[in-house]
Short mmCIF file of C-alpha atoms in Angstrom, two decimals:
data_model
loop_
_atom_site.label_atom_id
_atom_site.label_comp_id
_atom_site.label_asym_id
_atom_site.label_seq_id
_atom_site.Cartn_x
_atom_site.Cartn_y
_atom_site.Cartn_z
CA MET U 263 110.45 121.81 94.55
CA PHE U 264 113.87 121.99 92.52
CA GLU U 265 114.97 118.95 90.72
CA LEU U 266 118.87 118.68 90.51
CA VAL U 267 119.56 116.28 87.03
CA LEU U 268 122.78 114.22 86.76
CA MET U 269 124.32 111.87 84.55
CA VAL U 270 126.07 109.22 86.48
CA PRO U 271 127.77 106.11 84.80
CA GLU U 272 127.03 102.66 86.82
CA PRO U 273 129.81 102.72 89.11
CA ALA U 274 129.43 105.63 90.97
CA VAL U 275 125.43 105.41 91.28
CA GLU U 276 125.56 104.20 94.69
CA ALA U 277 127.99 106.67 95.80
CA VAL U 278 126.34 109.49 94.01
CA SER U 279 123.25 108.79 96.01
CA GLU U 280 124.08 108.40 99.36
CA ALA U 281 126.35 111.76 98.14
CA LEU U 282 122.58 113.73 97.67
CA ASP U 283 121.42 112.03 100.72
CA ALA U 284 123.56 113.45 103.04
CA LEU U 285 123.02 116.39 101.50
CA GLU U 286 119.41 116.40 102.69
CA ALA U 287 117.89 115.84 99.16
CA LEU U 288 114.07 114.80 99.81
CA SER U 289 114.30 112.02 97.22
CA VAL U 290 116.32 110.55 94.57
CA SER U 291 115.65 108.56 92.17
CA VAL U 292 117.69 106.00 89.26
CA GLU U 293 116.45 106.04 85.61
CA ASP U 294 117.84 104.29 82.24
CA ALA U 295 118.99 107.49 80.20
CA ASP U 296 118.65 105.35 77.58
CA ALA U 297 115.00 104.46 78.04
CA LEU U 298 112.66 104.35 75.35
CA THR U 299 115.63 103.96 72.62
CA PRO U 300 117.51 100.61 71.09
CA ALA U 301 119.99 100.77 74.25
CA GLU U 302 117.51 100.42 77.24
CA SER U 303 118.25 98.03 79.24
CA ALA U 304 116.57 95.97 82.00
CA LEU U 305 117.40 95.22 85.39
CA PHE U 306 115.82 92.38 87.09
CA GLY U 307 116.00 90.76 90.79
CA GLU U 308 114.70 87.34 91.17
CA PRO U 309 115.46 85.17 94.27
CA GLY U 310 118.09 82.71 93.50
CA MET U 311 119.86 84.90 91.11
CA PRO U 312 122.67 87.86 91.13
CA PRO U 313 121.26 91.36 93.15
CA PRO U 314 120.66 93.40 89.86
CA LYS U 315 123.48 96.26 89.95
CA GLU U 316 122.68 100.12 91.46
CA GLY U 317 121.92 101.63 88.50
CA TRP U 318 122.30 101.58 84.20
CA GLN U 319 125.14 102.11 82.12
CA ARG U 320 124.12 105.72 81.60
CA SER U 321 122.22 106.56 84.86
CA ARG U 322 120.12 109.61 84.68
CA VAL U 323 120.02 110.48 88.91
CA VAL U 324 117.21 113.28 89.62
CA ALA U 325 117.73 114.52 93.00
CA LEU U 326 114.52 116.75 94.56
CA PHE U 327 114.90 119.45 96.77
CA SER U 328 113.07 122.00 98.43
CA GLU U 329 114.94 125.14 97.47
CA GLU U 330 116.93 125.77 94.42
CA ALA U 331 119.85 127.21 96.69
CA SER U 332 120.03 124.02 98.01
CA ALA U 333 119.40 121.95 95.01
CA ARG U 334 122.85 124.32 93.90
CA GLU U 335 124.67 124.03 96.95
CA ALA U 336 124.37 120.19 96.28
CA ALA U 337 125.68 120.63 92.80
CA ARG U 338 129.24 122.96 93.85
CA LEU U 339 129.71 120.46 96.55
CA LEU U 340 129.68 117.35 94.64
CA GLU U 341 131.55 117.95 91.48
CA PRO U 342 135.15 118.34 92.82
CA GLN U 343 134.70 114.66 94.79
CA ALA U 344 136.71 112.15 93.68
CA PHE U 345 133.62 109.93 92.89
CA PHE U 346 131.67 111.94 90.81
CA ALA U 347 134.34 111.32 87.91
CA GLY U 348 132.56 110.84 84.80
CA CYS U 349 129.75 112.32 86.10
CA LYS U 350 127.69 115.41 84.35
CA ILE U 351 125.42 118.16 85.84
CA LEU U 352 122.69 118.28 83.33
CA GLY U 353 120.39 121.32 84.92
CA ILE U 354 118.63 122.33 88.12
CA GLN U 355 115.22 122.95 86.77
CA THR U 356 111.44 123.52 88.13
CA VAL U 357 108.95 120.91 89.14
CA ALA U 358 105.78 121.67 88.16
CA GLU U 359 102.83 121.94 90.98
CA GLN U 360 100.56 119.57 90.33
CA ASP U 361 97.75 117.49 92.22
CA TRP U 362 99.59 114.48 93.32
CA VAL U 363 96.59 113.05 94.69
CA ARG U 364 94.05 113.16 91.71
CA LEU U 365 97.71 112.28 89.92
CA THR U 366 97.87 108.85 91.87
CA GLN U 367 94.46 108.86 91.43
CA SER U 368 94.43 108.37 87.47
CA GLN U 369 96.88 106.04 87.21
CA PHE U 370 94.32 103.08 88.98
CA GLU U 371 91.68 101.99 86.84
CA PRO U 372 88.73 99.42 87.12
CA VAL U 373 90.35 95.85 87.20
CA GLU U 374 88.57 93.10 85.76
CA ILE U 375 88.92 89.93 86.96
CA THR U 376 85.91 88.05 84.96
CA PRO U 377 83.58 89.99 82.97
CA SER U 378 80.98 90.47 85.97
CA PHE U 379 83.77 90.53 88.45
CA TRP U 380 86.17 93.53 89.03
CA ILE U 381 88.30 95.12 91.31
CA VAL U 382 86.86 98.86 92.22
CA PRO U 383 89.09 101.90 93.53
CA THR U 384 86.63 103.61 95.92
CA TRP U 385 86.75 107.14 93.97
CA HIS U 386 85.44 104.71 90.96
CA GLU U 387 82.08 103.87 89.63
CA PRO U 388 81.66 99.62 89.40
CA PRO U 389 81.38 99.00 85.91
CA ALA U 390 77.64 98.55 84.62
CA ALA U 391 78.78 94.75 84.31
CA ALA U 392 80.23 94.58 87.86
CA LEU U 393 77.88 91.74 89.84
CA GLN U 394 80.43 91.47 92.14
CA VAL U 395 83.06 93.91 93.49
CA ILE U 396 85.77 94.32 95.83
CA ARG U 397 86.57 97.82 97.02
CA LEU U 398 90.06 98.12 97.20
CA ASP U 399 92.69 101.69 96.54
CA PRO U 400 96.64 101.34 96.45
CA GLY U 401 98.26 101.24 99.66
CA LEU U 402 100.89 99.62 102.03
CA ALA U 403 100.56 95.91 100.93
CA PHE U 404 100.91 94.01 98.09
CA GLY U 405 97.59 93.19 96.15
CA THR U 406 95.53 95.61 94.30
CA GLY U 407 94.54 93.20 91.84
CA THR U 408 97.09 94.35 89.13
CA HIS U 409 99.51 91.98 88.80
CA PRO U 410 99.24 89.03 86.67
CA THR U 411 98.99 86.47 89.93
CA THR U 412 96.36 88.35 91.98
CA ARG U 413 94.28 88.21 88.89
CA MET U 414 94.86 84.58 88.33
CA CYS U 415 94.41 83.55 92.15
CA LEU U 416 90.97 85.95 92.13
CA ARG U 417 89.52 84.53 89.04
CA TRP U 418 89.80 80.52 90.08
CA THR U 419 88.34 81.62 93.10
CA ALA U 420 85.25 83.18 91.12
CA GLN U 421 85.08 80.44 89.28
CA ARG U 422 84.07 77.60 92.07
CA ASP U 423 81.96 77.54 94.49
CA GLN U 424 83.39 78.36 97.67
CA THR U 425 79.99 78.12 99.93
CA GLY U 426 80.57 77.29 103.66
CA ARG U 427 84.14 76.56 102.35
CA ARG U 428 86.83 76.98 105.00
CA VAL U 429 89.60 79.46 103.46
CA LEU U 430 93.73 79.93 104.84
CA ASP U 431 95.25 83.10 102.52
CA TYR U 432 98.69 82.40 103.30
CA GLY U 433 101.13 86.05 102.58
CA CYS U 434 98.00 87.99 102.37
CA GLY U 435 99.15 91.37 101.19
CA SER U 436 96.08 93.34 100.62
CA GLY U 437 94.27 90.71 102.16
CA ILE U 438 92.27 90.55 98.26
CA LEU U 439 92.51 86.99 97.90
CA ALA U 440 91.14 86.70 101.39
CA ILE U 441 88.22 89.16 100.17
CA GLY U 442 87.74 87.91 97.23
CA ALA U 443 86.84 83.63 98.61
CA ALA U 444 84.57 85.83 101.43
CA LYS U 445 82.97 87.04 98.52
CA PHE U 446 82.42 84.11 96.69
CA GLY U 447 80.49 82.66 99.53
CA ALA U 448 83.50 81.68 102.22
CA ARG U 449 82.45 81.72 105.67
CA ASP U 450 85.69 81.26 107.86
CA ILE U 451 88.55 82.92 106.45
CA VAL U 452 91.86 83.23 107.97
CA ALA U 453 94.65 85.42 106.14
CA VAL U 454 97.78 85.52 107.88
CA ASP U 455 101.50 87.73 107.13
CA ILE U 456 104.53 88.11 108.59
CA ASP U 457 104.54 91.62 108.17
CA THR U 458 101.79 93.70 110.44
CA ALA U 459 101.38 96.28 108.06
CA ALA U 460 99.92 93.98 105.45
CA VAL U 461 97.87 92.56 108.61
CA GLU U 462 96.35 96.03 109.60
CA ALA U 463 95.53 96.43 105.64
CA THR U 464 93.59 92.76 105.71
CA ARG U 465 91.70 94.01 108.61
CA LEU U 466 90.70 97.28 107.15
CA ASN U 467 90.23 95.97 103.52
CA ALA U 468 87.88 93.21 105.00
CA ALA U 469 85.87 95.60 106.93
CA ALA U 470 85.79 98.31 103.70
CA ASN U 471 83.99 95.36 101.53
CA HIS U 472 82.06 94.45 104.62
CA VAL U 473 83.49 90.68 105.16
CA ALA U 474 84.06 88.59 108.24
CA LEU U 475 87.81 87.18 107.88
CA GLN U 476 90.50 87.03 110.92
CA ALA U 477 93.82 88.56 109.68
CA GLY U 478 97.20 88.56 111.94
CA LEU U 479 100.40 86.66 111.78
CA PRO U 480 101.57 83.11 111.17
CA ASP U 481 100.83 81.86 114.05
CA LEU U 482 97.11 82.50 113.41
CA ALA U 483 96.92 79.83 111.33
CA SER U 484 95.65 76.33 112.76
CA GLY U 485 93.99 73.44 111.36
CA VAL U 486 93.49 72.17 107.99
CA PHE U 487 91.62 74.32 105.41
CA ASP U 488 89.14 73.29 102.95
CA LEU U 489 91.24 75.82 100.78
CA VAL U 490 94.46 77.42 100.82
CA LEU U 491 95.82 80.14 98.75
CA ALA U 492 99.66 81.12 98.66
CA ASN U 493 99.96 84.36 96.18
CA ILE U 494 103.76 84.67 97.11
CA LEU U 495 107.27 83.78 95.41
CA ALA U 496 108.23 80.47 93.99
CA THR U 497 111.34 80.59 96.54
CA PRO U 498 109.76 80.67 99.76
CA LEU U 499 106.85 78.61 98.42
CA LYS U 500 108.79 76.32 97.82
CA VAL U 501 110.52 76.23 101.56
CA LEU U 502 107.13 76.63 102.80
CA ALA U 503 105.52 73.11 101.08
CA PRO U 504 105.44 70.95 104.18
CA LEU U 505 103.73 73.90 106.31
CA LEU U 506 101.08 74.96 103.52
CA CYS U 507 100.33 70.87 102.27
CA ALA U 508 99.46 70.34 106.14
CA HIS U 509 96.91 73.27 106.19
CA VAL U 510 95.43 71.46 102.88
CA ALA U 511 92.29 69.05 104.17
CA GLU U 512 92.56 65.60 103.45
CA SER U 513 90.34 63.99 100.61
CA GLY U 514 89.39 66.90 98.37
CA GLY U 515 91.14 70.11 100.00
CA GLN U 516 92.70 72.54 97.12
CA LEU U 517 96.30 74.45 97.23
CA VAL U 518 96.82 77.38 95.39
CA LEU U 519 100.15 78.19 94.08
CA ALA U 520 100.65 81.63 92.79
CA GLY U 521 104.23 84.01 92.50
CA ILE U 522 105.89 81.52 90.23
CA LEU U 523 107.30 81.79 86.43
CA ALA U 524 106.67 79.21 83.86
CA ARG U 525 110.26 78.90 84.06
CA GLN U 526 110.03 77.44 87.45
CA ALA U 527 107.02 75.11 87.34
CA ASP U 528 109.13 72.18 87.61
CA GLU U 529 111.21 73.19 90.77
CA LEU U 530 107.63 73.68 92.56
CA ARG U 531 106.51 70.36 91.67
CA ASP U 532 109.08 68.51 92.86
CA ALA U 533 108.77 71.24 95.80
CA TYR U 534 105.52 69.25 96.34
CA ALA U 535 105.65 66.06 94.86
CA PRO U 536 106.27 64.45 98.64
CA TRP U 537 102.38 65.65 99.85
CA VAL U 538 100.36 66.50 96.37
CA THR U 539 100.76 66.86 92.62
CA LEU U 540 100.71 70.21 91.16
CA ALA U 541 99.39 70.98 87.92
CA VAL U 542 99.77 74.53 85.97
CA SER U 543 96.13 76.07 85.72
CA ASP U 544 96.45 79.64 84.19
CA GLU U 545 99.28 81.38 82.73
CA SER U 546 99.59 84.92 81.92
CA GLU U 547 102.90 87.45 81.08
CA GLY U 548 105.15 84.68 81.86
CA TRP U 549 103.71 83.61 85.47
CA ILE U 550 101.66 80.67 85.90
CA LEU U 551 99.25 79.55 88.81
CA MET U 552 99.88 75.65 89.38
CA THR U 553 96.66 74.04 91.86
CA ALA U 554 96.41 70.08 93.81
CA VAL U 555 93.50 68.27 95.31
CA LYS U 556 94.14 66.35 98.65
CA SER U 557 92.86 62.97 98.06
#
């Protein structure tokens, strides 16, 4: 494999990337050329905010080709283009051979939820202190236990008796929250997502962890539940407020919401106020967990 490395100003990033795709690059990545320096800048996208730019003021664009001749031909064809003005070819370099499976696996270690509850990839042995374990490998669906929102939801579930409870995991992703509820005693569990890949991932992960649950699209969720879990994002959570609250059982049913930034707490309280009173139950790395009990 060979990498064609370019320096590209932000206004030209999209055009250069599209041209590299047309020139049959196997992949194109865009990085901050000033990363790890005082000039480094962050690009974030949040619901309700302007979308992030295509790149940085000084972007390092790396295109991967299977043959050196293809990389050199791409460089030759790019240079005379009008949209390439202000860009610079930094070079072509050979990509070192790697065991990509082993490299990927090395990036995922067991994740502690509580001292006795861990998320453990299948290629790792569980820690000695782990009395309860979810086996989960990185996959197509969100939720491996590494994100603060997932950890907070799992910790909340682990610290309360779930024996025999009916649980809904709405926006289940990998199914990790539904599996966590099952591990702590829930018996009637429904996990739903709008993404069919997430539904399939949930079924596979549940089988790998020897837990029983129903997984499907959102219309699978019917009736009321003792516990409703939703780890999505603030904007969809606000839209879903009446639906989620309708699924929470009266007189003690619990609602647990995550995917919420600390600065969004008041928005969520207001959105759910007609049905329940939300409170912040946990906070980690700028994210919060909000919960309510239906009276």
